[in-house]
GROMACS .gro file of C-alpha atoms in nm:
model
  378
    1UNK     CA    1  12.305 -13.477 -10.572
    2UNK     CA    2  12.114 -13.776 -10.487
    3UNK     CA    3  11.738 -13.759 -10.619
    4UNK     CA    4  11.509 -14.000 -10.375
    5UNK     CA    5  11.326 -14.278 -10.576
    6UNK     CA    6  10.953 -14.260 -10.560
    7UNK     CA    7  10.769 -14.566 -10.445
    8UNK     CA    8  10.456 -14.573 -10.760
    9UNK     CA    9  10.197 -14.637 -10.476
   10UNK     CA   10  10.015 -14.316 -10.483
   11UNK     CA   11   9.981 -14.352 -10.894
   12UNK     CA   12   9.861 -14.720 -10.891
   13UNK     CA   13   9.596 -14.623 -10.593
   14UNK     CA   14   9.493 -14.339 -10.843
   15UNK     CA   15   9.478 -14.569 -11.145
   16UNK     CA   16   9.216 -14.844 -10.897
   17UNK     CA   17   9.018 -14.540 -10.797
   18UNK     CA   18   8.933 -14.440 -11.156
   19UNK     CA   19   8.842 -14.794 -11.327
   20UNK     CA   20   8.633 -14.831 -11.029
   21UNK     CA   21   8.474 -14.511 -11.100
   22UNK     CA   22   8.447 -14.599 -11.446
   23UNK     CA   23   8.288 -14.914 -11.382
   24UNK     CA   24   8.032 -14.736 -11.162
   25UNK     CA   25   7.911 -14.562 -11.458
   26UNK     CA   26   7.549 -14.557 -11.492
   27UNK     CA   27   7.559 -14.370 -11.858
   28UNK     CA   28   7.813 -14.559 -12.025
   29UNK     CA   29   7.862 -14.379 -12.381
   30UNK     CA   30   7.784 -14.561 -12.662
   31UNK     CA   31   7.980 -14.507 -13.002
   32UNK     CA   32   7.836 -14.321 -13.270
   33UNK     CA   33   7.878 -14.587 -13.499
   34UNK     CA   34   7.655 -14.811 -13.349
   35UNK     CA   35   7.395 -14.577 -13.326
   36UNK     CA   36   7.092 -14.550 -13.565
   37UNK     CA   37   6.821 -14.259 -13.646
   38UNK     CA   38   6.510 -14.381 -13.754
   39UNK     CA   39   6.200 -14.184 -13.906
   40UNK     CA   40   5.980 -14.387 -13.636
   41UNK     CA   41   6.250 -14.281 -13.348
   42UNK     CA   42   6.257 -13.925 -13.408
   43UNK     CA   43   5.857 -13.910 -13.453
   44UNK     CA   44   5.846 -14.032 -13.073
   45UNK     CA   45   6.083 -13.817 -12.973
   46UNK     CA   46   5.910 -13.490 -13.109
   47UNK     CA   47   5.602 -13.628 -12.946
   48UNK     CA   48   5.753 -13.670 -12.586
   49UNK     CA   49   5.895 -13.370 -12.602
   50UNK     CA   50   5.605 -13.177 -12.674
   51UNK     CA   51   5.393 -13.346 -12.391
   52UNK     CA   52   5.715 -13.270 -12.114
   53UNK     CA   53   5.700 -12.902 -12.244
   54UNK     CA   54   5.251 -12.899 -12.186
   55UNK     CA   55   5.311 -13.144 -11.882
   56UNK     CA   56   5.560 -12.891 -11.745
   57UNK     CA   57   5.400 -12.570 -11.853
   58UNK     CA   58   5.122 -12.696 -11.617
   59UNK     CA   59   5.286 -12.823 -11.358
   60UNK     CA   60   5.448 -12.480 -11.318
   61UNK     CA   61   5.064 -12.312 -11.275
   62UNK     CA   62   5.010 -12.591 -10.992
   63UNK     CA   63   5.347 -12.447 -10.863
   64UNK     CA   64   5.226 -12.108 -10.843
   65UNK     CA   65   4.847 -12.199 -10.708
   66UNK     CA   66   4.786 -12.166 -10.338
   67UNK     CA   67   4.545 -12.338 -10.076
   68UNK     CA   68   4.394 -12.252  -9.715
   69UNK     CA   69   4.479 -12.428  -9.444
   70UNK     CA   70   4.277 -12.474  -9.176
   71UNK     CA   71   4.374 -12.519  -8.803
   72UNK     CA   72   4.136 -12.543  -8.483
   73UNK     CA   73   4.268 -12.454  -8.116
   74UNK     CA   74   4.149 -12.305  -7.798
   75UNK     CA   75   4.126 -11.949  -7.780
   76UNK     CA   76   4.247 -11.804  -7.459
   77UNK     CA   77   4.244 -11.491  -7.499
   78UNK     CA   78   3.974 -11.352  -7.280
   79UNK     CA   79   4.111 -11.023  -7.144
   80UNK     CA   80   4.103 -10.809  -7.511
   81UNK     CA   81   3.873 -10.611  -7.633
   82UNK     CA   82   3.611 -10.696  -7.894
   83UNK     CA   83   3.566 -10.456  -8.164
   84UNK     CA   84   3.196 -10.425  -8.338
   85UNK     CA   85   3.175 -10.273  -8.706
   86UNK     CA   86   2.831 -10.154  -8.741
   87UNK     CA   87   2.706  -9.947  -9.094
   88UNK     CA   88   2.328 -10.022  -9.127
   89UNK     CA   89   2.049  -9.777  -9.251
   90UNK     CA   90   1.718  -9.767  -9.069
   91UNK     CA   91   1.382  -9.654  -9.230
   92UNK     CA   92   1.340  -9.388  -8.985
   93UNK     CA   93   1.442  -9.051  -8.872
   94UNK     CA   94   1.753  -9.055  -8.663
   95UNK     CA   95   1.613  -8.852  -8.341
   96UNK     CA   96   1.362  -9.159  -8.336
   97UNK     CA   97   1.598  -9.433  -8.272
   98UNK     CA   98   1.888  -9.529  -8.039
   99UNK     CA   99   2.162  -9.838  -8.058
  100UNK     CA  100   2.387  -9.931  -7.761
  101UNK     CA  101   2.501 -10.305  -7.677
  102UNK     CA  102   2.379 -10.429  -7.334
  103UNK     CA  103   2.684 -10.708  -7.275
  104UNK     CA  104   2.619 -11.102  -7.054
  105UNK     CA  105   2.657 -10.876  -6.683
  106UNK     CA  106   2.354 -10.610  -6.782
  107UNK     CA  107   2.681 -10.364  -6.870
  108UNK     CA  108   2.576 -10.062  -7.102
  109UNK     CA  109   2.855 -10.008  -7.367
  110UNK     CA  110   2.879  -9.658  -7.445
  111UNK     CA  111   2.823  -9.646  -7.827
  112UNK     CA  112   3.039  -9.271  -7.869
  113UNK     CA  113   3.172  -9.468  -8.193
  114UNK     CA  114   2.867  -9.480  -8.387
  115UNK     CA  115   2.730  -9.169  -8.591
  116UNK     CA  116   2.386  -9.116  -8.722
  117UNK     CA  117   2.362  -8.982  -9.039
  118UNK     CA  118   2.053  -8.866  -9.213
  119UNK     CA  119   1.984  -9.079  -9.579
  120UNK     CA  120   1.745  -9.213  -9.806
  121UNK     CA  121   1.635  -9.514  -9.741
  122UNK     CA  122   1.612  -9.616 -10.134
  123UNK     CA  123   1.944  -9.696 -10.320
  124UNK     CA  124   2.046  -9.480 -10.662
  125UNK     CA  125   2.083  -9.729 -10.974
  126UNK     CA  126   2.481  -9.783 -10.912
  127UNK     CA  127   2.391  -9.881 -10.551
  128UNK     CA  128   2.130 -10.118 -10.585
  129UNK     CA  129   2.363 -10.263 -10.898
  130UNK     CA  130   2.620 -10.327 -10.607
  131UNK     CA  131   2.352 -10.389 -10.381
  132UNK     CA  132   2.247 -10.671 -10.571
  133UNK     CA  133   2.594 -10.825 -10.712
  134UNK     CA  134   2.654 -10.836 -10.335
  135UNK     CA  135   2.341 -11.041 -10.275
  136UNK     CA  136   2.424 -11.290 -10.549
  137UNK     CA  137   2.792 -11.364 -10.398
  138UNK     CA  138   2.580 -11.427 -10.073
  139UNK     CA  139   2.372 -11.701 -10.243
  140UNK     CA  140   2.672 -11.843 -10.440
  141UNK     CA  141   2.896 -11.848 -10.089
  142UNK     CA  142   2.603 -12.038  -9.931
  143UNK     CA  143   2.613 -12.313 -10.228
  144UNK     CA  144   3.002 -12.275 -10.323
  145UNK     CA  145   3.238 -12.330  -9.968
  146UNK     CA  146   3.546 -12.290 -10.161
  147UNK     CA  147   3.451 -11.956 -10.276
  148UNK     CA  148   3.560 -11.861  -9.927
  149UNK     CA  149   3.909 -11.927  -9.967
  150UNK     CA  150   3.917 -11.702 -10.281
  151UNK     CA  151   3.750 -11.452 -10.068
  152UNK     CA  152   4.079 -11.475  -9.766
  153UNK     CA  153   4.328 -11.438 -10.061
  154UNK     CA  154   4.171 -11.128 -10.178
  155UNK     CA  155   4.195 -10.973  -9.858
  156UNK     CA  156   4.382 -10.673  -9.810
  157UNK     CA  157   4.445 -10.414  -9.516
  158UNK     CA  158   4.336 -10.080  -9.538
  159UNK     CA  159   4.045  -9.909  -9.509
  160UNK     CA  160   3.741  -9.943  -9.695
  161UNK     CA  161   3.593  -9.753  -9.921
  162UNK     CA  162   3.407  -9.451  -9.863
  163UNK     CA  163   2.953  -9.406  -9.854
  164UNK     CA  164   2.906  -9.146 -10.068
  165UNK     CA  165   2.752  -8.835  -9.912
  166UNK     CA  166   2.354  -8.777 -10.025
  167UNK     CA  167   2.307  -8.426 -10.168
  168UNK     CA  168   1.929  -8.377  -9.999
  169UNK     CA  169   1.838  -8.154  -9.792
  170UNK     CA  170   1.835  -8.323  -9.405
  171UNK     CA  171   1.488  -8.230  -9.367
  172UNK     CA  172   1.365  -8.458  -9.652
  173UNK     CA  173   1.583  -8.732  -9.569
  174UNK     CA  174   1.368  -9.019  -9.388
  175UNK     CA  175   1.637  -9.271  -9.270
  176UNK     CA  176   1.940  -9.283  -9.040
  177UNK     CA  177   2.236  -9.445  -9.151
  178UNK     CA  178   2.430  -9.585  -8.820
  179UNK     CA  179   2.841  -9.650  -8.826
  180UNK     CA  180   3.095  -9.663  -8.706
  181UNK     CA  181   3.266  -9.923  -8.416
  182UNK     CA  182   3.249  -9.978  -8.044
  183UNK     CA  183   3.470 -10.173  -7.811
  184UNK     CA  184   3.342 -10.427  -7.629
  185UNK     CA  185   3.382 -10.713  -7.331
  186UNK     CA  186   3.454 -11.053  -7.487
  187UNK     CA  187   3.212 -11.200  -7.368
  188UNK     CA  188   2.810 -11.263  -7.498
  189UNK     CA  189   2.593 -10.941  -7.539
  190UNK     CA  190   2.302 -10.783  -7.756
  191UNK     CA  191   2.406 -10.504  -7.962
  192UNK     CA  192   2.052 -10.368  -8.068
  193UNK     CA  193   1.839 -10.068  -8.245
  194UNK     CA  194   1.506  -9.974  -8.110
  195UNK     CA  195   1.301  -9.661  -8.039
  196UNK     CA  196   1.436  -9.362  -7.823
  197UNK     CA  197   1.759  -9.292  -7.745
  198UNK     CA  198   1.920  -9.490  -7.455
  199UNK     CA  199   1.976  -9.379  -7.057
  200UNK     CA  200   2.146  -9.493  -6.778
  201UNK     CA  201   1.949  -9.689  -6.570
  202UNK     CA  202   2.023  -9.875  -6.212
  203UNK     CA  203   1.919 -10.218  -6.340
  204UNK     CA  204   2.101 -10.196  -6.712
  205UNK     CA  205   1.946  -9.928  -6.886
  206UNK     CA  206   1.630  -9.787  -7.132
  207UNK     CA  207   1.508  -9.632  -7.404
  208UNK     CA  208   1.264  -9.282  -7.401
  209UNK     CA  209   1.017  -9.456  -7.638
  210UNK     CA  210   0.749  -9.293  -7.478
  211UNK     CA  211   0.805  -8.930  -7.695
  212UNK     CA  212   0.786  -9.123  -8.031
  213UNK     CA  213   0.428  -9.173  -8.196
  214UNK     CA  214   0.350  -9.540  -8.316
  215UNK     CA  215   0.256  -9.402  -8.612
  216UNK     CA  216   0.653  -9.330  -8.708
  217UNK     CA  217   0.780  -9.696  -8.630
  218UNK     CA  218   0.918  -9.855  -8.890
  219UNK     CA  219   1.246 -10.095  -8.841
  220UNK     CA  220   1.284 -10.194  -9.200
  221UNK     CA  221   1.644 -10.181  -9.261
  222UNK     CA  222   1.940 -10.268  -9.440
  223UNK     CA  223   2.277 -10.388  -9.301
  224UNK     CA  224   2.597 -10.295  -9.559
  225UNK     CA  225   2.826 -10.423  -9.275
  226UNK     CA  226   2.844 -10.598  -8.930
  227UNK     CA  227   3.157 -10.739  -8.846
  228UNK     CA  228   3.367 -10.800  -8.540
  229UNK     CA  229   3.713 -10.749  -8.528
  230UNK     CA  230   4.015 -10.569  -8.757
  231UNK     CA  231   3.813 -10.394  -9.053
  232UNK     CA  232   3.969 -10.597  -9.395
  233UNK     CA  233   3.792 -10.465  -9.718
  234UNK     CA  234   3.735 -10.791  -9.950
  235UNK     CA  235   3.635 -10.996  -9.666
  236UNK     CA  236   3.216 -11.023  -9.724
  237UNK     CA  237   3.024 -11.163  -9.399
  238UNK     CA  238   2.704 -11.328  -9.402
  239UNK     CA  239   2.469 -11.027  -9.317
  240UNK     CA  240   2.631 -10.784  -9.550
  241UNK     CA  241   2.391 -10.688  -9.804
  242UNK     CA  242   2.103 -10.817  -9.583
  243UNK     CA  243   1.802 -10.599  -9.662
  244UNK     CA  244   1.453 -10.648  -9.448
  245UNK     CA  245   1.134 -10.472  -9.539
  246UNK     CA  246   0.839 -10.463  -9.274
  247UNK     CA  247   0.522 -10.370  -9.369
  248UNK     CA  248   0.391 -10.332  -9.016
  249UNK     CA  249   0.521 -10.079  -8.810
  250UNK     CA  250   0.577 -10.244  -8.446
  251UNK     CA  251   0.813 -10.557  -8.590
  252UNK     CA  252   1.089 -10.722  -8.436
  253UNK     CA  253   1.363 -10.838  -8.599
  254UNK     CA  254   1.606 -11.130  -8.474
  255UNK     CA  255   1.938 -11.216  -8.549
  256UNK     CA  256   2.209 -11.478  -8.275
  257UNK     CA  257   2.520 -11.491  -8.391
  258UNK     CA  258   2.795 -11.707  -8.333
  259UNK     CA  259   3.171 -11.582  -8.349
  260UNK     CA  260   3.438 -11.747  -8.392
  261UNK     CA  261   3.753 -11.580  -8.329
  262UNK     CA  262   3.997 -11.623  -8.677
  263UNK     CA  263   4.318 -11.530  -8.724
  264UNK     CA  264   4.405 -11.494  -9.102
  265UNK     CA  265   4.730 -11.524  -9.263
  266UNK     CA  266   4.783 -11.500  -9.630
  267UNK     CA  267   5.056 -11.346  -9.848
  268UNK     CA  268   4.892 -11.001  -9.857
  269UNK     CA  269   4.756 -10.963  -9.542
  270UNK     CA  270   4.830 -11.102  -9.175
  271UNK     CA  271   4.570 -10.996  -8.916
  272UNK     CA  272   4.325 -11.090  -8.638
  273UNK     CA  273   3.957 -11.075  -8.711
  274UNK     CA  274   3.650 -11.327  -8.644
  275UNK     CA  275   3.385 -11.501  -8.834
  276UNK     CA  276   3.067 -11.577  -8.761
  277UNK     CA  277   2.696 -11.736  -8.835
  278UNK     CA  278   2.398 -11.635  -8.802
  279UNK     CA  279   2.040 -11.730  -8.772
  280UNK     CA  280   1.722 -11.501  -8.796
  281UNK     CA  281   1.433 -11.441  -8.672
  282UNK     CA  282   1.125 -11.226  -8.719
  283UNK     CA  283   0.767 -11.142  -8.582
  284UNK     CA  284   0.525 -10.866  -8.567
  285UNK     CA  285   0.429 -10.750  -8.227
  286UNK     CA  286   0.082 -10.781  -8.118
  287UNK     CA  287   0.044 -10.776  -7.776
  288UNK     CA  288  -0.387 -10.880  -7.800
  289UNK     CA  289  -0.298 -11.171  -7.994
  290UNK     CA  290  -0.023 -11.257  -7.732
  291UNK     CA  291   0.325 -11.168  -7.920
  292UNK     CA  292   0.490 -10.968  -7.659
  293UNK     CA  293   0.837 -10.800  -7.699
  294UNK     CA  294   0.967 -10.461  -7.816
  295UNK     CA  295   1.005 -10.328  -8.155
  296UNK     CA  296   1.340 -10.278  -8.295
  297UNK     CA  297   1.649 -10.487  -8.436
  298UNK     CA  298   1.812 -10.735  -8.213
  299UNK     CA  299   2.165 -10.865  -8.257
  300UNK     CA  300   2.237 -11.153  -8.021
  301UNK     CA  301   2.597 -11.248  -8.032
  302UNK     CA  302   2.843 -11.530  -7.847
  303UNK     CA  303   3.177 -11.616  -7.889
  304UNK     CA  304   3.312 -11.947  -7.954
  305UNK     CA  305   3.566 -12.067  -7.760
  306UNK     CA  306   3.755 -12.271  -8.067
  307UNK     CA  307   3.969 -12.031  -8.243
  308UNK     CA  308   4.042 -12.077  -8.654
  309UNK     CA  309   4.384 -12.063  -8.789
  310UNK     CA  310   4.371 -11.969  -9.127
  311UNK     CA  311   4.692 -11.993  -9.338
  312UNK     CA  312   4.736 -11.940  -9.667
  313UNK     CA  313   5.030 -12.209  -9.817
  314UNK     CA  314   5.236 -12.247 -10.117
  315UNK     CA  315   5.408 -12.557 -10.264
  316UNK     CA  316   5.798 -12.566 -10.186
  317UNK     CA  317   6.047 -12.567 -10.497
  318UNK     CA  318   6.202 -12.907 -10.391
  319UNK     CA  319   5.851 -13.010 -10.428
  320UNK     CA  320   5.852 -12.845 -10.764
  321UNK     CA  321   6.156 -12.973 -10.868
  322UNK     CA  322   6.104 -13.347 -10.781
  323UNK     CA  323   5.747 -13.340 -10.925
  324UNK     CA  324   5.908 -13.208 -11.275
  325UNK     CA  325   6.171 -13.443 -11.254
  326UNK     CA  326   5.887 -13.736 -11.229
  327UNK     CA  327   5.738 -13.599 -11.505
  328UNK     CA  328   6.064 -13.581 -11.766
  329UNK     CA  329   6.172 -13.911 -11.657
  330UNK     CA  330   5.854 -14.127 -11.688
  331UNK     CA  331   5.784 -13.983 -12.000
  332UNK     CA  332   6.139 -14.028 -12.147
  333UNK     CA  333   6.152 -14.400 -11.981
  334UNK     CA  334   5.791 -14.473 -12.075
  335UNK     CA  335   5.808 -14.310 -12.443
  336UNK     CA  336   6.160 -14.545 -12.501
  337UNK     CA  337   5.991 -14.873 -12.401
  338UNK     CA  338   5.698 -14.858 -12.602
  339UNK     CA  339   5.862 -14.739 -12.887
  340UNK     CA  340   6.118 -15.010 -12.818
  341UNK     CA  341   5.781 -15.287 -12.774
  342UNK     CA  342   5.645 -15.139 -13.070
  343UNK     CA  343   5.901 -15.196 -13.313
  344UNK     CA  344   5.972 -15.550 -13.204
  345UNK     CA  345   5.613 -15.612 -13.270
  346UNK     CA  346   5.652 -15.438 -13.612
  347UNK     CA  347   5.966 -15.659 -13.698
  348UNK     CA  348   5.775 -15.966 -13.559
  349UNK     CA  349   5.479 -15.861 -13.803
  350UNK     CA  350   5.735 -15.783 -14.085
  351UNK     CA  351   5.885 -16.117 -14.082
  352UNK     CA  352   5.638 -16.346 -14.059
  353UNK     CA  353   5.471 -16.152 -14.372
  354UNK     CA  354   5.804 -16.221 -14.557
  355UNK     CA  355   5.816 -16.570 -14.411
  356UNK     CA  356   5.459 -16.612 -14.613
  357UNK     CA  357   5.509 -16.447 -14.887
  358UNK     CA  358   5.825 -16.670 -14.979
  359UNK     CA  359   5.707 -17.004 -14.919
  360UNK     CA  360   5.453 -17.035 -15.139
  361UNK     CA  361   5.693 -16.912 -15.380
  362UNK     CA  362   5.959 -17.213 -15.266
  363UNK     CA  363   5.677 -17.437 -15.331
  364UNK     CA  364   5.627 -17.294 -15.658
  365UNK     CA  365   5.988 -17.308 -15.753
  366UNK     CA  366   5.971 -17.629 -15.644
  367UNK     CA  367   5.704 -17.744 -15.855
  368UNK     CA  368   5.787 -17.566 -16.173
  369UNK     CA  369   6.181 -17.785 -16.115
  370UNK     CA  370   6.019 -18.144 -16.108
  371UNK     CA  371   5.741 -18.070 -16.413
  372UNK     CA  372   6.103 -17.974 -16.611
  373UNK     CA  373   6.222 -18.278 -16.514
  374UNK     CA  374   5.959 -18.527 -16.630
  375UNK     CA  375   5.934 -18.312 -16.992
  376UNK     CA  376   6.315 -18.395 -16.986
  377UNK     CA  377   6.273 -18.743 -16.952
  378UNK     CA  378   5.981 -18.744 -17.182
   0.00000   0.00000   0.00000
């Protein structure tokens, strides 16, 4: 049978494609032979390698930190619901004093969410320890921004913890602990506590104050939480822990807040809530020395119409990876030329020491040959 010749294209085209990808070699190998360990070498090895394994090592923590993010748009969400989380203690009997929130359009929010339960107005010694860690995270938020952001990546959903139940009799108990939440309009209103319990009334409502002796009036109070929005335990606003103490008994107490609606998103918890400021404000009412008004607490609140995104980002692994990468290679490039400069300058240093070392020893020589010479001829 007649076998077909082959034509030795296809293995010479192979042959061209491999020396050119052997000359395209960027890590040629280099013989063993030529190769040389030094003492000097392998101490700047062990040295670069320990500060790629620390540089790494830390690198990897910065891989693992997070940050906040912070975005600003318009909120338009109008048509929702605004939910108000009230838990303050008053110094005075609950069938004495009435809350309710009176929105922008005179509208009387029914307040079925909030209980009154009789307390003591004094803390026990594990309360007023809280009571007072609480406080000093206040002061340190007000000084220390960033402690915020630690603050979001705490946060967690669920509900929060429990007020322990007071084991007096209701009949010696002398303050009212109000709680609970209440659904609102989004739009401006006064959420407030003042004498009497509140009625209907054709032009917005009132309070029967007129039952309740002077004599029993006292708004000192303490406010363990006012929020607005989704509950999230870890979250600490600026009037919780707020404690006032009036020593006069018809006092008004003053507080406009601002809220800005916030919608949080970390890695444990993904919700929509709202921040806010506040400033305060607070006077006794004397009505012969001209200071007009009604005793009670006062909670003036708008909304912003800015919303905050709050987001809670990680750095990617390509990130990572390219950022550990910089950090191997400089320190292998930058470790090889100075220990490359270095010995130069050593051999440099070496010679020339040689170089003066022997020629005063040729001149020497040299000497020592011609005084032979003349004894010679001598």
């Amino acid at each position: 049978s007649h076998q077909p010749s082959v034509f030795p294209w296809n293995r010479l085209t192979k042959k061209k494609a491999l020396t050119l990808v052997k000359e395209l070699d960027a890590f040629p190998k280099v013989p063993e032979s030529y190769v040389e360990s030094t003492a000097s070498g392998g101490t700047v090895s062990l040295i670069a390698f320990t500060l790629m394994a620390v540089l790494a090592f830390l690198e990897f923590f910065v891989y693992r930190n997070t940050w906040m993010k912070y975005e600003y748009e318009v909120d338009k969400d109008f048509s929702s619901k605004l939910r108000i989380n009230v838990d303050i203690t008053v110094a005075m009997r609950c069938q004495y004093i009435g809350a309710d929130v009176l929105d922008l359009a005179e509208n009387m929010v029914a307040s079925d969410g909030l209980k009154y339960e009789p307390v003591n107005f004094e803390l026990s010694p594990e309360q007023r320890l809280w009571h007072m860690t609480l406080l000093h995270i206040q002061e340190r938020l007000r000084v220390e921004h960033a402690l915020q952001d630690l603050i979001f990546k705490a946060a967690i959903k669920g509900a929060p913890p429990a007020q322990p139940q007071s084991e007096d009799s209701p009949s010696s108990l002398r303050a009212c602990r109000i709680h609970g939440h209440m659904y609102v309009n989004k739009v401006a209103g006064n959420f407030h506590v003042t004498v009497g319990k509140s009625i209907p009334h054709p032009r917005g409502h009132a309070h029967l104050a007129a039952l309740v002796s002077h004599d029993t009036y006292n708004f000192s109070h303490r406010i363990d939480q006012l929020s607005f929005g989704e509950v999230i335990p870890g979250i600490i606003n600026p009037l919780d822990g707020t404690e006032k103490v009036s020593a006069e008994s018809n006092h008004m107490f003053q507080y406009f807040i601002t809220i800005v609606p916030t919608k949080l998103n970390t890695y444990k918890v993904s919700a929509e809530t709202n921040q806010y400021s506040v400033t305060e404000q607070e006077r006794v009412i004397n009505h012969a020395a001209g200071s007009h008004g009604v005793s009670g607490i006062f909670m003036k609140y708008d909304i912003s119409s800015l919303m905050v995104k709050v987001t809670e980002q990680h750095m990617p692994l390509w990130q990572f990876l390219v950022r550990l990468c910089g950090i191997i290679g400089g320190i292998f490039s930058t470790t090889g030329m100075l220990h490359s400069v270095v010995g130069f300058l050593i051999d440099v240093f070496c010679c020339r020491f040689q170089m003066g070392i022997y020629r005063p020893l040729k001149k020497m020589m040299l000497n020592n040959d011609s005084h032979c010479q003349l004894t010679i001829s001598a």
